[in-house]
Coordinates of C-alpha atoms and ligand atoms in Angstrom, one line a residue:
M291 CA -16.1 19.2 0.6
R292 CA -13.9 20.7 -2.1
Y293 CA -10.2 19.7 -2.8
I294 CA -7.5 22.2 -3.7
S295 CA -4.0 21.8 -5.1
T296 CA -1.0 22.5 -3.0
R297 CA 0.3 24.6 -6.0
G298 CA -2.8 26.6 -6.5
Q299 CA -3.1 26.3 -10.3
A300 CA -5.4 23.3 -10.8
P301 CA -9.2 23.2 -10.7
E302 CA -10.9 22.5 -7.4
L303 CA -12.4 19.1 -7.4
G304 CA -14.9 17.1 -5.4
F305 CA -13.9 13.9 -3.5
G306 CA -14.7 11.5 -6.4
E307 CA -12.7 13.5 -8.9
A308 CA -9.8 14.0 -6.6
M309 CA -9.7 10.3 -5.9
M310 CA -9.7 9.3 -9.6
T311 CA -7.2 12.0 -10.6
G312 CA -4.4 11.4 -8.2
L313 CA -1.8 14.1 -9.1
A314 CA -3.2 17.6 -9.8
R315 CA -2.6 19.0 -13.3
D316 CA -0.4 21.7 -11.9
G317 CA 1.9 19.0 -10.5
G318 CA 0.6 19.6 -7.0
L319 CA -1.3 17.4 -4.6
Y320 CA -4.9 17.6 -3.6
V321 CA -5.8 18.5 0.0
P322 CA -9.2 19.3 1.5
E323 CA -10.1 22.9 1.5
S324 CA -10.6 22.7 5.2
V325 CA -10.4 19.8 7.7
P326 CA -13.5 19.1 9.8
V327 CA -12.7 19.7 13.5
L328 CA -14.3 17.5 16.1
A329 CA -14.9 18.4 19.7
A330 CA -13.3 16.2 22.4
D331 CA -16.7 14.8 23.5
E332 CA -17.5 13.7 19.9
I333 CA -14.2 11.8 19.8
A334 CA -14.8 10.3 23.2
A335 CA -18.1 8.9 22.0
W336 CA -16.2 6.8 19.4
A337 CA -14.4 4.7 22.1
G338 CA -15.2 1.1 21.7
L339 CA -16.4 1.2 18.1
S340 CA -15.4 -1.5 15.7
Y341 CA -12.6 -0.5 13.2
E342 CA -15.2 -0.4 10.4
D343 CA -17.7 1.8 12.3
L344 CA -14.8 4.2 13.3
A345 CA -13.7 4.3 9.7
F346 CA -17.2 5.3 8.6
N347 CA -17.2 8.2 11.2
V348 CA -13.7 9.5 10.2
I349 CA -14.2 9.2 6.4
R350 CA -17.7 10.4 6.0
P351 CA -17.2 14.2 6.5
F352 CA -14.4 14.2 3.8
I353 CA -16.4 12.6 0.9
G354 CA -19.0 15.3 0.6
G355 CA -21.9 12.9 -0.1
F356 CA -20.0 11.2 -3.0
F357 CA -21.2 7.9 -1.5
A358 CA -24.5 7.5 0.4
D359 CA -24.1 6.4 4.0
A360 CA -25.2 2.8 3.3
E361 CA -23.0 2.5 0.3
L362 CA -19.9 3.9 2.2
K363 CA -20.6 1.4 5.0
A364 CA -20.7 -1.5 2.6
L365 CA -17.5 -0.4 0.8
I366 CA -15.7 -0.2 4.2
A367 CA -17.0 -3.6 5.3
R368 CA -15.8 -5.3 2.0
A369 CA -12.4 -3.5 2.2
Y370 CA -11.5 -5.0 5.6
Q371 CA -13.2 -8.4 5.5
G372 CA -10.1 -10.1 4.1
F373 CA -7.8 -9.0 7.0
G374 CA -6.3 -11.8 9.0
H375 CA -7.0 -10.2 12.4
A376 CA -10.4 -9.3 13.9
A377 CA -9.0 -6.0 15.4
R378 CA -7.6 -5.0 12.0
A379 CA -4.9 -2.9 13.6
P380 CA -4.0 -4.6 16.9
L381 CA -1.8 -3.0 19.5
V382 CA 1.0 -5.0 21.1
Q383 CA 2.8 -3.7 24.2
L384 CA 6.6 -3.5 24.0
G385 CA 7.2 -1.6 27.2
P386 CA 5.4 0.4 30.0
D387 CA 4.6 3.3 27.7
H388 CA 5.4 1.9 24.3
F389 CA 3.0 0.1 22.0
L390 CA 3.4 -1.4 18.5
M391 CA 0.4 -1.0 16.1
E392 CA 0.5 -4.0 13.8
L393 CA -0.7 -2.8 10.4
F394 CA 0.4 -5.9 8.5
H395 CA -2.6 -8.2 8.7
G396 CA -4.0 -7.3 5.3
P397 CA -3.8 -9.5 2.2
T398 CA -0.3 -8.4 1.1
L399 CA 1.1 -8.0 4.6
A400 CA 1.9 -4.3 4.7
F401 CA 0.0 -1.2 5.9
K402 CA -0.6 -0.2 2.3
D403 CA -3.6 -2.7 2.3
F404 CA -5.5 -0.4 4.7
A405 CA -5.7 2.3 2.0
M406 CA -5.5 0.2 -1.1
Q407 CA -8.3 -2.2 -0.2
L408 CA -10.6 0.7 0.5
I409 CA -9.7 2.8 -2.6
G410 CA -10.1 -0.4 -4.7
Q411 CA -13.7 -0.6 -3.4
M412 CA -14.3 3.1 -3.9
M413 CA -12.9 3.2 -7.4
Q414 CA -14.9 0.2 -8.5
A415 CA -18.1 1.8 -7.2
A416 CA -17.3 5.0 -9.0
L417 CA -16.5 3.2 -12.3
A418 CA -19.7 1.1 -12.1
R419 CA -21.6 4.4 -11.8
S420 CA -19.8 6.1 -14.8
G421 CA -19.2 3.1 -17.0
E422 CA -15.6 4.3 -17.6
R423 CA -12.5 2.2 -18.1
I424 CA -9.2 3.3 -16.6
T425 CA -5.5 2.5 -16.5
I426 CA -4.1 2.6 -13.0
V427 CA -0.3 3.1 -13.1
G428 CA 1.6 3.0 -9.8
A429 CA 5.3 3.3 -8.9
T430 CA 6.3 1.2 -5.9
S431 CA 9.3 0.8 -3.6
G432 CA 7.9 -2.7 -2.9
D433 CA 4.6 -2.7 -1.0
T434 CA 2.3 -0.4 -2.9
G435 CA 2.5 -2.5 -6.0
S436 CA 1.3 -5.7 -4.6
A437 CA -1.4 -4.0 -2.5
A438 CA -2.7 -2.3 -5.7
I439 CA -2.6 -5.5 -7.7
E440 CA -4.5 -7.3 -4.9
A441 CA -7.1 -4.6 -4.9
F442 CA -7.7 -4.4 -8.7
R443 CA -6.8 -7.9 -10.1
G444 CA -9.4 -9.4 -12.4
L445 CA -11.5 -6.3 -12.8
S446 CA -12.9 -5.9 -16.3
N447 CA -12.8 -2.1 -16.5
V448 CA -9.3 -1.5 -15.0
D449 CA -5.8 -2.3 -16.1
V450 CA -3.2 -2.1 -13.3
V451 CA 0.4 -1.3 -14.3
I452 CA 3.1 -1.4 -11.6
L453 CA 6.6 0.1 -12.0
F454 CA 9.1 -1.3 -9.5
P455 CA 12.8 -0.8 -9.4
H456 CA 14.5 -3.8 -11.0
G457 CA 16.6 -5.8 -8.4
R458 CA 15.7 -3.5 -5.5
V459 CA 12.7 -5.1 -3.9
S460 CA 12.7 -8.2 -1.7
E461 CA 11.9 -11.6 -3.4
V462 CA 8.6 -11.9 -1.5
Q463 CA 7.6 -8.4 -2.7
R464 CA 8.6 -9.1 -6.3
R465 CA 6.7 -12.4 -6.4
Q466 CA 3.6 -10.8 -4.9
M467 CA 3.6 -8.5 -8.0
T468 CA 4.7 -11.0 -10.7
T469 CA 2.7 -14.1 -9.8
P470 CA -0.9 -12.9 -10.2
S471 CA -2.1 -14.4 -13.4
E472 CA -5.0 -12.1 -14.3
A473 CA -4.6 -10.5 -17.8
N474 CA -5.3 -7.0 -16.4
V475 CA -2.2 -7.1 -14.2
H476 CA 1.1 -5.8 -15.6
A477 CA 4.3 -5.8 -13.6
L478 CA 7.2 -3.8 -15.1
A479 CA 10.7 -4.1 -13.7
V480 CA 12.2 -0.6 -14.4
D481 CA 16.0 0.0 -14.7
G482 CA 16.6 2.5 -11.9
D483 CA 15.6 3.1 -8.3
F484 CA 12.3 4.0 -6.8
D485 CA 12.8 7.8 -7.4
T486 CA 13.2 6.9 -11.1
C487 CA 9.9 5.0 -11.1
Q488 CA 8.2 7.8 -9.3
A489 CA 9.6 10.5 -11.6
R490 CA 8.5 8.6 -14.7
L491 CA 5.0 8.2 -13.2
K492 CA 4.8 12.0 -12.7
D493 CA 6.0 12.5 -16.3
M494 CA 3.1 10.3 -17.5
F495 CA 0.7 12.4 -15.5
N496 CA 2.2 15.6 -16.8
D497 CA 1.9 14.3 -20.4
F498 CA -1.8 15.4 -20.7
A499 CA -2.3 13.8 -24.1
F500 CA -1.2 10.4 -22.8
R501 CA -3.0 10.9 -19.5
D502 CA -6.3 11.4 -21.4
E503 CA -5.6 8.8 -24.0
V504 CA -5.2 5.9 -21.6
R505 CA -7.5 7.5 -18.9
L506 CA -4.7 7.4 -16.4
A507 CA -5.6 7.1 -12.7
G508 CA -3.2 7.1 -9.8
V509 CA -3.2 5.1 -6.6
N510 CA 0.2 6.2 -5.3
S511 CA 0.4 7.5 -1.8
I512 CA -0.2 11.0 -3.1
N513 CA -3.8 10.0 -3.7
W514 CA -5.8 11.8 -1.1
A515 CA -8.2 8.9 -0.6
R516 CA -5.3 6.8 0.5
V517 CA -4.2 9.3 3.1
L518 CA -7.8 9.6 4.3
A519 CA -8.1 5.8 4.8
Q520 CA -4.9 5.9 7.0
V521 CA -6.3 8.6 9.3
V522 CA -8.6 6.0 10.8
Y523 CA -6.0 3.9 12.5
Y524 CA -4.5 6.9 14.4
F525 CA -8.0 7.4 15.9
H526 CA -8.2 3.7 16.6
A527 CA -5.0 3.5 18.5
G528 CA -5.5 6.9 20.2
L529 CA -9.0 5.8 21.5
S530 CA -7.6 2.5 22.7
L531 CA -5.0 4.3 24.8
G532 CA -7.2 6.8 26.4
A533 CA -7.7 9.7 23.9
P534 CA -9.1 12.2 24.0
H535 CA -8.3 12.4 27.7
R536 CA -4.7 11.4 27.3
P537 CA -2.4 12.5 24.4
V538 CA -0.5 9.9 22.4
S539 CA 2.6 10.2 20.3
F540 CA 3.3 8.2 17.2
T541 CA 6.6 7.1 15.5
V542 CA 6.2 6.3 11.9
P543 CA 8.7 4.5 9.6
T544 CA 8.7 7.0 6.8
G545 CA 9.5 7.1 3.1
N546 CA 7.0 9.1 0.9
F547 CA 5.4 10.8 4.0
G548 CA 1.9 9.5 3.3
D549 CA 1.4 7.5 6.5
I550 CA 2.7 10.2 8.9
F551 CA 0.8 12.9 7.0
A552 CA -2.4 10.9 7.9
G553 CA -1.4 11.4 11.5
H554 CA -1.2 15.1 10.9
V555 CA -4.7 15.1 9.5
A556 CA -5.9 13.1 12.6
R557 CA -4.4 15.8 14.8
A558 CA -5.9 18.6 12.7
M559 CA -9.3 16.9 13.2
G560 CA -8.8 17.2 17.0
L561 CA -7.2 13.9 18.1
P562 CA -4.8 15.0 20.8
I563 CA -1.5 13.8 19.3
D564 CA 1.6 15.0 21.1
R565 CA 4.5 14.2 18.8
L566 CA 4.6 12.7 15.3
V567 CA 8.1 11.3 14.9
I568 CA 9.5 10.6 11.5
A569 CA 11.7 7.5 11.5
T570 CA 14.0 7.1 8.4
N571 CA 16.6 4.5 7.5
Q572 CA 20.0 5.6 6.1
N573 CA 18.1 7.4 3.3
D574 CA 17.5 10.1 5.8
I575 CA 16.6 13.2 3.8
L576 CA 13.6 14.0 6.1
D577 CA 15.6 13.7 9.3
R578 CA 18.3 15.9 7.8
T579 CA 15.7 18.5 6.6
L580 CA 14.2 18.9 10.1
K581 CA 17.6 19.2 11.7
S582 CA 19.3 21.5 9.1
G583 CA 16.4 23.3 7.4
E584 CA 17.7 22.3 4.0
Y585 CA 15.9 19.8 1.9
R586 CA 18.6 18.3 -0.3
T587 CA 18.4 15.1 -2.3
M588 CA 21.4 12.7 -2.4
G589 CA 21.6 9.3 -4.2
V590 CA 19.5 6.5 -2.7
A591 CA 21.6 3.8 -0.9
P592 CA 19.8 0.5 -1.0
S593 CA 19.0 -0.8 2.5
I594 CA 17.4 -3.7 4.3
S595 CA 14.2 -1.6 4.6
P596 CA 13.7 -1.1 0.9
S597 CA 10.2 0.4 1.1
M598 CA 11.8 3.5 2.7
D599 CA 14.6 3.8 0.1
I600 CA 13.3 7.2 -1.1
Q601 CA 14.8 10.7 -1.5
V602 CA 12.0 12.6 -3.1
S603 CA 9.3 12.3 -0.5
S604 CA 6.2 13.3 -2.3
N605 CA 3.7 13.9 0.5
F606 CA 6.1 16.2 2.2
E607 CA 4.7 18.8 -0.1
R608 CA 1.4 18.6 1.8
A609 CA 3.2 19.1 5.1
L610 CA 5.0 22.2 3.5
F611 CA 1.7 23.5 2.3
D612 CA 0.3 23.5 5.9
A613 CA 3.6 24.7 7.4
T614 CA 3.7 27.7 5.1
G615 CA 0.1 28.7 6.2
R616 CA -1.2 27.1 2.9
D617 CA 0.8 29.4 0.7
A618 CA 0.5 27.6 -2.7
A619 CA 2.8 30.1 -4.5
A620 CA 5.5 29.5 -2.0
V621 CA 5.1 25.7 -2.3
A622 CA 5.2 25.9 -6.1
A623 CA 8.5 28.0 -5.9
L624 CA 10.1 25.4 -3.5
M625 CA 9.1 22.6 -5.8
R626 CA 10.6 24.4 -8.8
G627 CA 13.8 24.7 -6.8
L628 CA 13.7 20.9 -6.1
N629 CA 13.4 20.2 -9.8
Q630 CA 16.1 22.7 -10.9
S631 CA 18.7 22.2 -8.3
G632 CA 17.9 19.1 -6.3
G633 CA 16.9 20.9 -3.1
F634 CA 15.6 24.0 -1.3
A635 CA 15.9 25.8 2.0
V636 CA 12.7 25.6 4.1
P637 CA 11.6 29.1 5.0
A638 CA 12.2 29.9 8.7
P639 CA 8.5 30.1 9.8
A640 CA 7.7 26.9 8.0
L641 CA 10.6 25.1 9.6
A642 CA 9.5 26.3 13.0
A643 CA 6.0 25.0 12.3
L644 CA 7.4 21.6 11.2
R645 CA 9.7 21.3 14.2
A646 CA 6.8 22.1 16.5
E647 CA 4.8 19.2 15.2
Y648 CA 7.3 16.6 14.0
G649 CA 10.3 14.9 15.7
S650 CA 12.7 12.8 13.7
G651 CA 15.5 10.3 13.9
R652 CA 17.3 7.7 11.7
A653 CA 18.5 4.2 12.0
S654 CA 21.6 2.8 10.3
E655 CA 21.6 -0.7 8.9
A656 CA 23.4 -2.1 12.0
E657 CA 21.0 -0.3 14.4
T658 CA 18.1 -1.7 12.5
Q659 CA 19.5 -5.3 12.8
D660 CA 20.3 -4.8 16.5
T661 CA 16.8 -3.6 17.1
I662 CA 15.2 -6.6 15.4
A663 CA 17.4 -8.9 17.6
R664 CA 16.8 -6.9 20.8
I665 CA 13.0 -6.8 20.5
W666 CA 12.9 -10.5 19.7
R667 CA 15.0 -11.3 22.8
E668 CA 13.1 -8.9 25.1
T669 CA 9.5 -9.4 24.0
G670 CA 9.2 -12.3 21.5
E671 CA 7.9 -9.9 18.8
L672 CA 9.5 -10.3 15.4
L673 CA 9.8 -6.9 13.6
C674 CA 10.3 -6.3 9.9
P675 CA 13.2 -4.0 9.2
H676 CA 10.9 -1.0 8.6
S677 CA 9.2 -1.4 11.9
A678 CA 12.6 -1.9 13.6
V679 CA 13.7 1.5 12.2
G680 CA 10.6 2.9 13.9
V681 CA 11.1 1.2 17.2
K682 CA 14.8 2.3 17.3
V683 CA 13.9 5.9 16.8
A684 CA 10.9 5.8 19.2
S685 CA 13.2 4.4 21.9
E686 CA 15.4 7.5 21.7
Q687 CA 12.5 10.0 22.2
P688 CA 12.3 11.7 25.6
A689 CA 9.6 10.0 27.7
R690 CA 6.4 12.0 27.6
G691 CA 3.4 9.8 27.8
M692 CA 2.3 7.0 25.5
M693 CA 4.2 6.2 22.3
V694 CA 2.8 4.1 19.5
T695 CA 5.2 2.8 16.8
L696 CA 3.6 1.8 13.6
A697 CA 4.6 -1.7 12.4
T698 CA 4.3 -1.2 8.7
A699 CA 5.0 -4.7 7.3
H700 CA 5.0 -8.4 8.3
P701 CA 8.4 -9.8 9.1
A702 CA 7.9 -12.6 6.6
K703 CA 8.0 -10.1 3.8
F704 CA 11.7 -9.6 4.6
P705 CA 12.8 -13.0 5.8
D706 CA 16.5 -12.5 4.9
A707 CA 17.0 -9.5 7.1
V708 CA 15.0 -11.0 10.0
E709 CA 16.9 -14.3 9.8
A710 CA 20.2 -12.4 9.7
A711 CA 19.3 -10.6 12.9
T712 CA 17.6 -13.4 14.9
G713 CA 18.5 -16.7 13.3
L714 CA 14.8 -17.3 12.8
R715 CA 13.2 -17.4 9.4
P716 CA 9.6 -16.0 9.7
A717 CA 7.1 -18.1 7.7
L718 CA 4.5 -16.7 5.3
P719 CA 0.9 -17.1 6.4
A720 CA -0.7 -20.3 5.1
R721 CA -2.7 -18.4 2.4
M722 CA 0.5 -17.5 0.5
A723 CA 2.6 -20.5 1.4
D724 CA 3.0 -21.5 -2.3
L725 CA 4.3 -18.0 -3.3
F726 CA 7.7 -19.5 -4.3
E727 CA 6.2 -22.2 -6.6
R728 CA 3.9 -19.9 -8.6
P729 CA 5.2 -18.8 -12.1
E730 CA 6.3 -15.2 -12.5
R731 CA 5.4 -12.8 -15.3
V732 CA 7.3 -9.6 -15.6
T733 CA 8.6 -7.2 -18.3
R734 CA 11.9 -5.4 -18.0
V735 CA 11.7 -1.8 -19.2
A736 CA 14.2 1.1 -19.5
G737 CA 13.6 3.9 -17.1
D738 CA 12.6 6.4 -19.8
L739 CA 9.2 7.8 -20.5
A740 CA 8.9 6.8 -24.2
A741 CA 9.8 3.2 -23.5
L742 CA 7.3 2.9 -20.7
Q743 CA 4.5 4.6 -22.6
K744 CA 5.0 2.2 -25.5
V745 CA 4.8 -0.9 -23.3
I746 CA 1.7 0.5 -21.5
R747 CA -0.1 1.3 -24.8
A748 CA 0.6 -2.2 -26.1
R749 CA -0.6 -3.8 -22.9
I750 CA -3.9 -2.1 -22.5
A751 CA -4.5 -2.8 -26.2
G752 CA -4.4 -6.4 -25.2
E753 CA -1.2 -7.6 -26.7
S754 CA 0.2 -10.6 -25.0
H755 CA 3.7 -10.9 -23.8
Ligands
LIG281 C1 5.4 2.4 2.1 C2 6.1 1.8 3.3 C3 6.7 2.7 4.3 C4 6.7 4.2 4.1 O1 5.5 4.8 4.1 P1 5.2 6.3 3.5 O2 3.8 6.5 3.6 O3 5.7 6.2 2.1 O4 6.0 7.2 4.3 C5 7.2 2.2 5.4 N1 7.3 0.8 5.6 C6 6.7 0.0 4.8 C7 6.8 -1.5 5.0 C8 6.1 0.4 3.6 O5 5.6 -0.4 2.7

């Protein structure tokens, strides 16, 4: 299996290289040259498998033998052993045709753990083989950072540097990033919003001298291996609800478009998915784009669902690549337009293709709060604000079969918003009950490339702080 860039100007890579590289050197994102397509009876035969066995079947065709079967099985087993629920991604019924898929039982209480725990295992195995040392730099809107730290803390051949927007993550999210005491963990509070952090990260990858000097590796949601890990739970939910004999729709609280793009891959593999519905908060660029055909960034307005406070939705580039019939030159031109003028018009055939596959909706701050309160009253399920955005948008979709809304984080990660809506303050699971007593360690950095590179160089050289 070879991987190609959405902008067509970077070398083709195998799975291992695509995983270690993250962003392609032409600024594009790696995608598989072709997606393996399964027959309905092959999918049907997977019903009843454990999450781990299903993950092995879904992931194996994409890795092109980079891990032997026994090794891949062992990596998957280790990735999910720390989850606090035997089903890994349990379904909870909210209404006759509406289910919630709880993706928050991993070590840092957000769906990011599904991909990050696995990519952590895979990268360690690849590094053990090559004897290399790498610097992982990640930008986070709140949940990727802690998930990455959890996956890489304490490793001797990895430094993990996390850029988060200063003052714009919840206190639980911040403490999850600033309290790990291992010397290879570096939390940087950047002046700016998430788009600033993500832009500086891309700048670092595009500074090839720096990239090679520190052996930069990326684990952001643009990393193909992360998308791949997320494909598994679409199959898991689909099979639980009668696929491939019955189609299922999914509503996905969306920011950087990684999670919902995994649903697109599951569909391309043959899982009968009817609709993939993009749910956004008030930072609704994707909903506006599908409705108007114009992708146009505006400033980010901080919300109670901060992990979705994003305007430059990186993985949308992968969706555009497929919607343009995999026209790399067209995608590169659209992305130049985004850089130069803050937006672009989606070409008409691509817009039609996107509309045929994706629905969309948005939730205001008040609607998000109301949904947390309503679902708590009606079902006893406590939703985090991101999941509530999803449930609100899902409830507005025309009824056409089963709907699964992805619950992307645990309510205890956002206790203030949940308490304001319900009067109830959700408790952290026992294993992190002392989070607020642990000492924090964080460095404030200006949102410019030179300042960040200076701090990162000093840190990986082992200077204390
Ligand atoms: C990251 C995140 C999202 C958005 O996921 P994308 O893959 O970036 O679209 C939604 N909810 C929560 C809780 C998250 O952490």
